[in-house]
Amino acid sequence: MSSKDIAVARDSTLAPPEKAAAKLAQQGKLYVRDRIALLVDEGSFVEDGQLANALAAGLPADGVVTGQGLVDGRPALVVANDPTVKAGSWGARTVEKIIRITERALSEELPIFWLIDSAGARITDQVALFPGRRGAGRIFRNQVALSGKVPQICCLFGPSAAGGAYIPAFCDIVIMVEGNASMYLGSPRMAEMVVGEKVTLDEMGGARMHATVSGCGDNLAVDDEDAIEQAQLFFSYLPTCWREPAPEVEATPPALALTEQSVPADESVPFDVHEIIDGLIDDDSFFEVKPLFAGEVVVGFGRIDGRPVGVVANNSAVRGGVLFVDSADKCARFIWLCDAFNIPLLYLADVPGFMIGSEVERQGIIRHGAKMITAVSEATVPQISVIVRKAYGAGLYAMDGPGFMPDVCIALPTAKIAVMGPQAAVNAVYANKIAALTDPDEQAAFVAERRAEFEADVDILRLAADLVLDVVIEASELRAELSRRFAVLVGKDRHFADKRHGVPPV
């Protein structure tokens, strides 16, 4: 084969055919190499396997670009499907390239950016790519081995179909481009053939569905550029691998100052916890994860004096801040993520407890709640729990209450800790007595007396006096207190227990 032939083969991998380029433009998509160029620092990308399957017609690079570059000066690996090559489908060489890059990630402990836009496996190549020891299953096994070792960040620009849908599932974040991205095990056509269901692609596996209903997608993006920018921002909070501390940046003051009026004293008055978060973290530093899913809890990364923290907060503005199945799952996975990558955790508790009723019991809320409590219990990074307002029942436990050994448990003057709220407690204990009082005024007076007794029993000053709480401070002092506390926790012992691993309820 001549040098000219090699040059032609190489050139065919560098730009899409005219028809394919027009289709990308129509879809509002970027070419695969343009996506990579946006992600990595200019001139830093080094490609592997560029001539894979070069002897086959119409399969430049076998439909996937792999290599290494710098992302904001830090080394990272890249796997990027080329949707102009048989819809980004996988052949045997595609799979081998991906396996090799994941093996590099394992041996060198380098993060991976997955730029996914693939119709799945080529059925014509199934024997070569599917069942063997170097088959597609090896990719997922390697991803599991990588989990918690290095960040795995997924931008989903188009489909992620069939078995390939598991690549995003094993990543630390999945950013989906609305209108183009989709994720599904079986296509709508297959669903109609196999189970007789008629459904659209958006209903089956569209970006908004996954970001709001299934939780398989974390964040939505408006286009390819937005997805890549979000991926870079997410990476900025994480270390390159599990052995390193999370990166720090220059500190900035919060966007607003908290006051004694920031938290409504009446626990029945809802408020948006984002306002409290904005008063605690550095200005414009909050990266929320799963903002459209289970909004009764808010999770995301922020910075306090330039140091990353993971925030887990109840949001009474959404469904009263009650914990549901999805909110427990959302919190558990985020806590595991922070603990894996050395990011301290800040809990902001304003929780009436877990949801009750036959519907959530049938959904398994007990095991899902236990999953969140497992994550809280196992976390060994510095953890600070702030009782912002109410913390009732197992909600206190799920938000790293005193029994779970947070490094410090802080309360605002608005805080209340109890097995249940005063109204529910009085009704539970004195239901028969209340029912026996026929005079409305007498009944109201009795309830008021019992409620006052209950509130005196769980008075916040009493809890501090009994060392249940470590600190009671005003909201205006909280940011400074958190800054000092996190600063002295940098040398915390990270040991939890000697065992292979637990058996978490899932």
XYZ file of C-alpha atoms in Angstrom:
506
model
C 0.000 0.000 0.000
C 1.394 3.414 -0.956
C 1.830 6.501 1.169
C -0.916 8.089 -0.905
C -3.344 5.347 0.098
C -2.472 5.854 3.746
C -2.949 9.616 3.408
C -6.356 9.123 1.776
C -7.404 6.764 4.588
C -6.272 9.252 7.201
C -7.946 12.214 5.498
C -11.251 10.336 5.345
C -11.324 10.352 9.159
C -10.862 14.112 9.455
C -14.045 15.489 7.883
C -17.507 14.158 7.123
C -18.793 13.673 3.571
C -20.781 16.629 2.238
C -24.135 14.880 2.666
C -23.331 13.869 6.235
C -22.165 17.382 7.093
C -25.451 18.793 5.804
C -27.396 16.366 7.981
C -25.400 17.394 11.049
C -26.130 21.036 10.322
C -29.828 20.276 9.912
C -29.855 18.512 13.288
C -27.946 21.326 14.972
C -25.059 18.977 15.759
C -21.305 19.482 15.668
C -18.938 17.119 13.887
C -17.194 14.717 16.263
C -13.800 16.391 15.915
C -15.334 19.806 16.520
C -16.829 18.450 19.735
C -13.423 17.217 20.856
C -11.800 20.525 19.891
C -14.277 22.367 22.125
C -13.639 20.018 25.028
C -9.832 19.837 25.128
C -7.207 22.554 25.288
C -6.096 23.697 21.850
C -3.449 21.482 20.261
C -3.411 18.978 23.117
C -5.359 16.047 21.625
C -3.419 12.911 20.707
C -5.461 10.284 18.847
C -5.238 6.507 19.045
C -6.367 4.015 16.408
C -7.175 6.601 13.760
C -6.833 4.033 10.955
C -8.949 1.358 12.637
C -10.808 -0.695 9.983
C -9.193 1.428 7.264
C -9.418 -1.421 4.732
C -13.221 -1.416 4.920
C -15.094 1.080 2.779
C -17.046 3.838 4.501
C -15.848 3.159 8.037
C -13.268 5.848 8.862
C -11.790 5.262 12.343
C -14.541 2.620 12.625
C -16.937 5.295 13.819
C -15.262 6.305 17.061
C -12.466 8.752 17.910
C -10.391 7.914 20.977
C -7.381 9.588 22.511
C -6.002 11.853 25.198
C -5.923 15.601 25.691
C -5.871 18.286 28.351
C -9.100 19.678 29.777
C -8.325 22.981 31.465
C -4.722 21.839 31.777
C -5.502 18.418 33.243
C -5.019 15.117 31.389
C -8.147 13.266 30.326
C -9.152 10.502 27.934
C -11.855 10.891 25.302
C -14.235 8.455 23.621
C -16.310 10.164 20.921
C -18.751 8.479 18.540
C -18.886 9.731 14.946
C -22.566 9.723 13.933
C -21.626 10.281 10.279
C -20.185 6.736 10.165
C -23.110 4.313 10.081
C -24.931 6.398 12.719
C -22.027 5.990 15.140
C -22.692 2.262 15.400
C -20.214 -0.174 16.938
C -18.123 -2.687 15.027
C -15.465 -5.006 16.377
C -12.716 -2.385 16.030
C -14.942 0.249 17.656
C -15.309 -1.963 20.693
C -11.603 -2.748 20.812
C -10.716 0.960 20.708
C -13.082 1.695 23.565
C -11.783 -1.228 25.624
C -8.217 -0.041 25.132
C -9.020 3.485 26.294
C -10.805 2.196 29.393
C -7.820 -0.029 30.131
C -5.602 3.044 29.926
C -7.933 4.826 32.312
C -7.604 1.958 34.760
C -3.826 1.654 34.577
C -3.052 5.382 34.489
C -6.011 6.537 36.598
C -7.152 9.141 34.097
C -10.698 10.533 33.801
C -12.809 9.766 30.729
C -15.118 12.039 28.781
C -17.706 10.038 26.849
C -19.106 11.992 23.869
C -21.922 9.653 22.900
C -23.934 9.649 19.661
C -24.451 6.040 18.628
C -27.179 3.807 17.232
C -25.671 0.793 19.022
C -24.035 -2.391 17.767
C -23.852 -3.397 14.111
C -25.852 -6.589 14.031
C -23.786 -7.751 11.047
C -20.713 -7.730 13.318
C -22.349 -9.264 16.384
C -20.193 -12.393 16.635
C -17.020 -10.311 16.482
C -18.097 -7.594 18.925
C -20.647 -9.044 21.310
C -19.920 -12.275 23.203
C -16.163 -12.648 23.662
C -13.650 -11.672 26.307
C -12.788 -8.585 24.244
C -16.446 -7.996 23.410
C -18.681 -5.085 24.364
C -19.354 -6.464 27.820
C -15.731 -5.732 28.704
C -16.451 -2.005 28.281
C -19.102 -2.060 30.995
C -16.999 -4.187 33.323
C -14.155 -1.684 32.950
C -16.537 1.186 33.641
C -17.617 -0.462 36.872
C -13.952 -0.879 37.839
C -13.401 2.798 37.022
C -16.354 3.952 39.114
C -15.077 5.969 42.062
C -11.516 5.687 40.755
C -11.695 8.428 38.101
C -14.432 10.795 36.955
C -16.534 9.499 34.048
C -18.419 12.320 32.365
C -20.957 11.732 29.602
C -22.274 14.193 27.028
C -25.141 12.592 25.148
C -25.596 14.347 21.788
C -27.757 11.805 19.983
C -28.967 8.265 20.604
C -27.455 5.817 23.044
C -29.266 2.683 22.042
C -29.676 -0.881 23.268
C -26.676 -2.203 25.236
C -24.788 1.007 24.504
C -27.238 2.817 26.794
C -25.339 1.366 29.725
C -22.308 3.555 29.009
C -24.110 6.667 30.276
C -25.620 4.659 33.141
C -22.156 3.948 34.562
C -20.985 7.577 34.283
C -20.928 10.104 37.119
C -23.054 12.573 35.191
C -25.118 12.376 32.005
C -25.704 15.668 30.200
C -28.318 15.278 27.447
C -28.896 17.662 24.539
C -32.619 18.309 24.441
C -34.206 17.547 21.090
C -31.358 15.293 19.895
C -30.298 13.010 22.752
C -32.101 9.797 23.585
C -31.408 6.687 25.609
C -33.284 3.398 25.384
C -32.815 -0.364 25.484
C -35.432 -1.014 22.815
C -36.523 1.424 20.115
C -40.186 2.443 19.704
C -40.392 0.119 16.704
C -39.050 -2.765 18.758
C -41.425 -1.964 21.615
C -44.368 -2.129 19.234
C -43.187 -5.444 17.798
C -42.343 -7.124 21.113
C -44.822 -5.755 23.665
C -47.390 -4.101 21.408
C -46.764 -0.601 22.790
C -47.017 2.409 20.472
C -44.815 5.179 21.792
C -42.746 8.052 20.414
C -38.965 8.285 20.780
C -39.293 11.258 23.137
C -41.751 9.360 25.323
C -39.606 6.235 25.273
C -36.193 7.740 25.929
C -36.017 11.448 25.169
C -33.754 13.828 27.060
C -36.499 15.603 29.010
C -38.167 12.340 30.005
C -34.902 11.002 31.418
C -34.108 14.290 33.190
C -37.538 14.585 34.808
C -39.045 11.102 35.137
C -36.523 8.235 35.010
C -33.538 10.085 36.476
C -31.220 8.362 33.982
C -30.261 11.787 32.646
C -28.868 14.362 35.048
C -28.790 17.721 33.286
C -30.258 19.084 30.049
C -28.287 21.103 27.501
C -29.653 23.299 24.724
C -27.007 22.255 22.177
C -23.646 20.513 21.786
C -21.663 23.543 22.921
C -23.733 23.879 26.092
C -23.306 20.183 26.919
C -19.508 20.394 26.577
C -19.371 23.569 28.673
C -21.391 21.864 31.422
C -19.084 18.844 31.273
C -16.023 21.056 31.706
C -17.660 22.892 34.607
C -18.625 19.638 36.328
C -15.036 18.387 35.938
C -13.701 21.561 37.540
C -15.053 20.420 40.923
C -13.534 16.935 40.754
C -9.980 15.692 41.175
C -8.268 13.873 38.311
C -8.526 10.628 40.290
C -9.572 9.340 43.698
C -6.101 9.768 45.200
C -6.061 13.538 44.767
C -7.811 16.378 46.593
C -10.542 18.297 44.815
C -9.164 21.365 43.015
C -9.424 24.773 44.652
C -9.920 28.172 43.031
C -9.775 31.779 44.148
C -12.420 32.560 46.773
C -15.277 35.006 46.260
C -17.933 36.210 48.710
C -21.493 34.852 48.458
C -24.044 36.416 46.143
C -26.140 37.518 49.112
C -25.905 37.848 52.878
C -28.167 35.720 55.052
C -30.140 37.397 57.826
C -32.322 36.275 60.706
C -35.273 36.609 58.333
C -33.822 34.346 55.632
C -35.521 31.256 57.080
C -39.243 31.595 57.923
C -39.753 30.627 61.562
C -43.135 29.042 60.799
C -42.305 25.537 59.611
C -45.459 25.408 57.489
C -44.265 28.326 55.328
C -42.347 26.972 52.304
C -39.259 28.716 50.948
C -36.698 28.046 48.226
C -33.524 26.595 49.750
C -31.518 27.880 46.762
C -31.561 31.258 48.519
C -29.858 29.758 51.562
C -27.316 27.975 49.377
C -26.539 31.251 47.570
C -25.884 32.868 50.950
C -23.378 30.195 51.945
C -21.285 29.402 48.878
C -18.991 31.537 46.749
C -20.825 33.674 44.218
C -21.805 31.881 40.993
C -20.222 28.617 42.109
C -23.256 26.337 42.368
C -23.489 23.494 39.855
C -26.772 21.728 40.493
C -27.103 18.054 39.572
C -30.499 16.643 38.524
C -32.254 20.026 38.906
C -35.421 18.768 37.167
C -35.675 15.461 39.053
C -37.022 15.025 42.598
C -36.966 18.763 43.276
C -37.859 18.272 46.940
C -34.113 17.830 47.434
C -31.364 19.942 45.919
C -27.904 18.460 45.323
C -24.891 19.979 43.637
C -21.372 21.320 43.913
C -20.438 24.706 45.268
C -17.380 26.336 46.796
C -16.777 27.873 50.187
C -13.693 30.093 50.168
C -12.628 28.476 46.908
C -12.846 24.892 48.236
C -15.401 22.523 46.653
C -18.244 21.177 48.767
C -21.162 18.939 47.913
C -24.514 20.334 49.026
C -27.490 18.152 49.995
C -30.501 20.277 50.909
C -34.209 19.769 51.508
C -36.394 22.197 49.586
C -39.714 22.933 51.274
C -40.828 24.865 48.175
C -41.305 21.522 46.370
C -43.715 19.002 47.912
C -42.916 20.359 51.339
C -39.396 18.939 51.250
C -40.720 15.447 52.043
C -38.377 12.618 51.014
C -39.695 10.254 48.334
C -38.201 7.211 46.593
C -36.588 9.338 43.867
C -35.225 11.937 46.268
C -33.571 9.224 48.367
C -31.928 7.750 45.255
C -30.845 11.181 44.050
C -29.179 11.994 47.379
C -27.561 8.584 47.837
C -25.796 8.642 44.489
C -24.602 12.215 44.951
C -23.239 11.434 48.419
C -21.387 8.397 47.044
C -19.959 10.589 44.268
C -18.663 13.216 46.694
C -17.221 10.621 49.045
C -15.445 8.838 46.192
C -13.722 12.017 45.021
C -12.811 13.665 48.334
C -15.423 16.412 48.278
C -16.720 17.457 51.733
C -20.463 17.340 52.288
C -22.797 20.026 53.612
C -26.327 18.975 54.611
C -29.053 21.604 54.974
C -31.955 19.944 56.777
C -35.537 21.162 56.609
C -37.356 17.872 56.351
C -40.677 16.618 57.716
C -39.551 13.028 57.092
C -40.109 10.347 54.490
C -43.391 10.156 52.624
C -45.961 7.721 53.979
C -48.865 5.892 52.353
C -49.586 2.751 50.387
C -48.242 4.113 47.092
C -44.727 4.804 48.355
C -44.696 1.619 50.421
C -45.396 -0.348 47.249
C -42.519 1.520 45.580
C -40.184 0.329 48.328
C -39.582 3.588 50.145
C -38.107 1.708 53.100
C -35.275 0.210 51.074
C -34.740 3.430 49.106
C -34.587 5.433 52.332
C -32.188 2.857 53.740
C -30.031 3.351 50.639
C -29.711 7.070 51.375
C -28.968 6.398 55.042
C -26.326 3.857 53.962
C -24.629 6.474 51.795
C -24.649 9.000 54.643
C -23.289 6.418 57.098
C -20.467 5.235 54.841
C -19.222 8.676 53.819
C -15.832 9.466 55.321
C -15.228 12.919 53.862
C -15.719 15.891 56.195
C -19.461 16.264 56.810
C -21.317 19.161 58.391
C -25.021 18.936 59.129
C -27.024 22.139 59.527
C -30.543 21.912 60.969
C -32.032 24.859 59.136
C -35.563 24.398 60.382
C -37.356 21.097 61.050
C -35.747 17.657 61.074
C -38.360 15.066 61.945
C -38.300 11.288 62.072
C -35.954 9.367 59.817
C -35.515 12.603 57.882
C -33.061 13.652 60.610
C -31.095 10.461 60.014
C -31.102 10.829 56.229
C -29.714 14.357 56.581
C -26.751 13.213 58.687
C -28.207 13.894 62.107
C -26.069 13.645 65.271
C -26.324 9.841 65.475
C -24.492 9.511 62.143
C -21.345 11.188 63.423
C -21.176 14.350 61.344
C -18.044 16.287 62.168
C -20.283 18.978 63.549
C -24.046 19.437 63.831
C -25.077 23.083 63.671
C -28.557 24.456 64.320
C -30.144 27.765 63.465
C -32.514 29.256 66.064
C -35.393 28.150 63.811
C -34.386 24.476 64.176
C -36.664 21.780 65.570
C -35.678 18.135 66.050
C -38.217 15.492 66.996
C -39.660 12.114 66.095
C -42.529 14.021 64.482
C -43.951 17.523 64.332
C -45.848 18.884 67.364
C -49.287 18.716 65.781
C -48.848 15.114 64.646
C -47.309 14.125 67.986
C -50.157 15.557 70.058
C -52.721 13.892 67.830
C -50.870 10.549 68.014
C -50.550 10.520 71.811
C -53.815 12.153 72.828
C -56.202 11.213 70.012
C -58.748 9.562 72.333
C -58.637 12.388 74.880
C -59.053 15.035 72.171
C -62.014 13.155 70.708
C -63.650 12.921 74.156
C -63.626 16.705 74.607
C -66.840 17.906 73.025
C -66.423 21.596 73.803
C -64.359 23.205 70.956
C -62.733 25.783 73.220
C -61.787 23.154 75.790
C -60.428 20.939 73.061
C -58.339 23.772 71.552
C -56.958 24.694 74.970
C -56.006 21.095 75.701
C -54.224 20.723 72.352
C -52.384 24.031 72.879
C -51.183 22.934 76.346
C -49.956 19.559 75.109
C -48.254 21.198 72.148
C -46.457 23.633 74.438
C -45.269 20.723 76.577
C -44.003 18.918 73.475
C -42.115 21.944 72.162
C -40.518 22.550 75.576
C -39.338 18.932 75.576
C -37.472 19.351 72.289
C -36.404 22.970 72.788
C -33.299 23.748 70.746
C -31.436 25.187 73.766
C -32.137 22.001 75.716
C -30.743 19.908 72.852
C -27.594 22.031 72.817
C -27.322 21.771 76.612
C -27.542 17.983 76.324
C -24.803 18.005 73.625
C -27.151 16.732 70.926
C -26.160 19.827 68.957
C -22.679 21.302 68.783
C -23.484 24.888 67.802
C -26.548 27.134 67.654
C -25.930 30.278 65.622
C -27.796 32.856 63.578
C -28.051 32.447 59.813
C -25.904 35.555 59.346
C -22.984 33.752 61.042
C -23.332 30.444 59.201
C -21.095 31.071 56.198
C -18.142 32.111 58.373
C -18.708 29.151 60.705
C -18.758 26.689 57.801
C -15.591 28.193 56.354
C -13.712 27.738 59.629
C -15.061 24.249 60.217
C -14.246 22.883 56.765
C -10.773 24.458 56.922
C -9.809 22.476 60.027
C -11.233 19.180 58.723
C -8.767 18.744 55.866
C -6.801 16.050 57.705
C -9.782 13.910 58.676
C -9.226 10.146 58.969
C -11.056 8.499 56.042
C -11.338 4.972 57.504
C -14.857 3.532 57.889
C -14.746 -0.259 58.330
C -12.565 -3.244 57.500
C -14.508 -5.340 54.972
C -14.697 -5.914 51.243
C -17.883 -3.920 50.850
C -21.332 -3.651 52.327
C -24.552 -5.002 50.860
C -26.574 -1.815 50.414
C -30.359 -1.943 50.074
C -31.261 -1.179 46.486
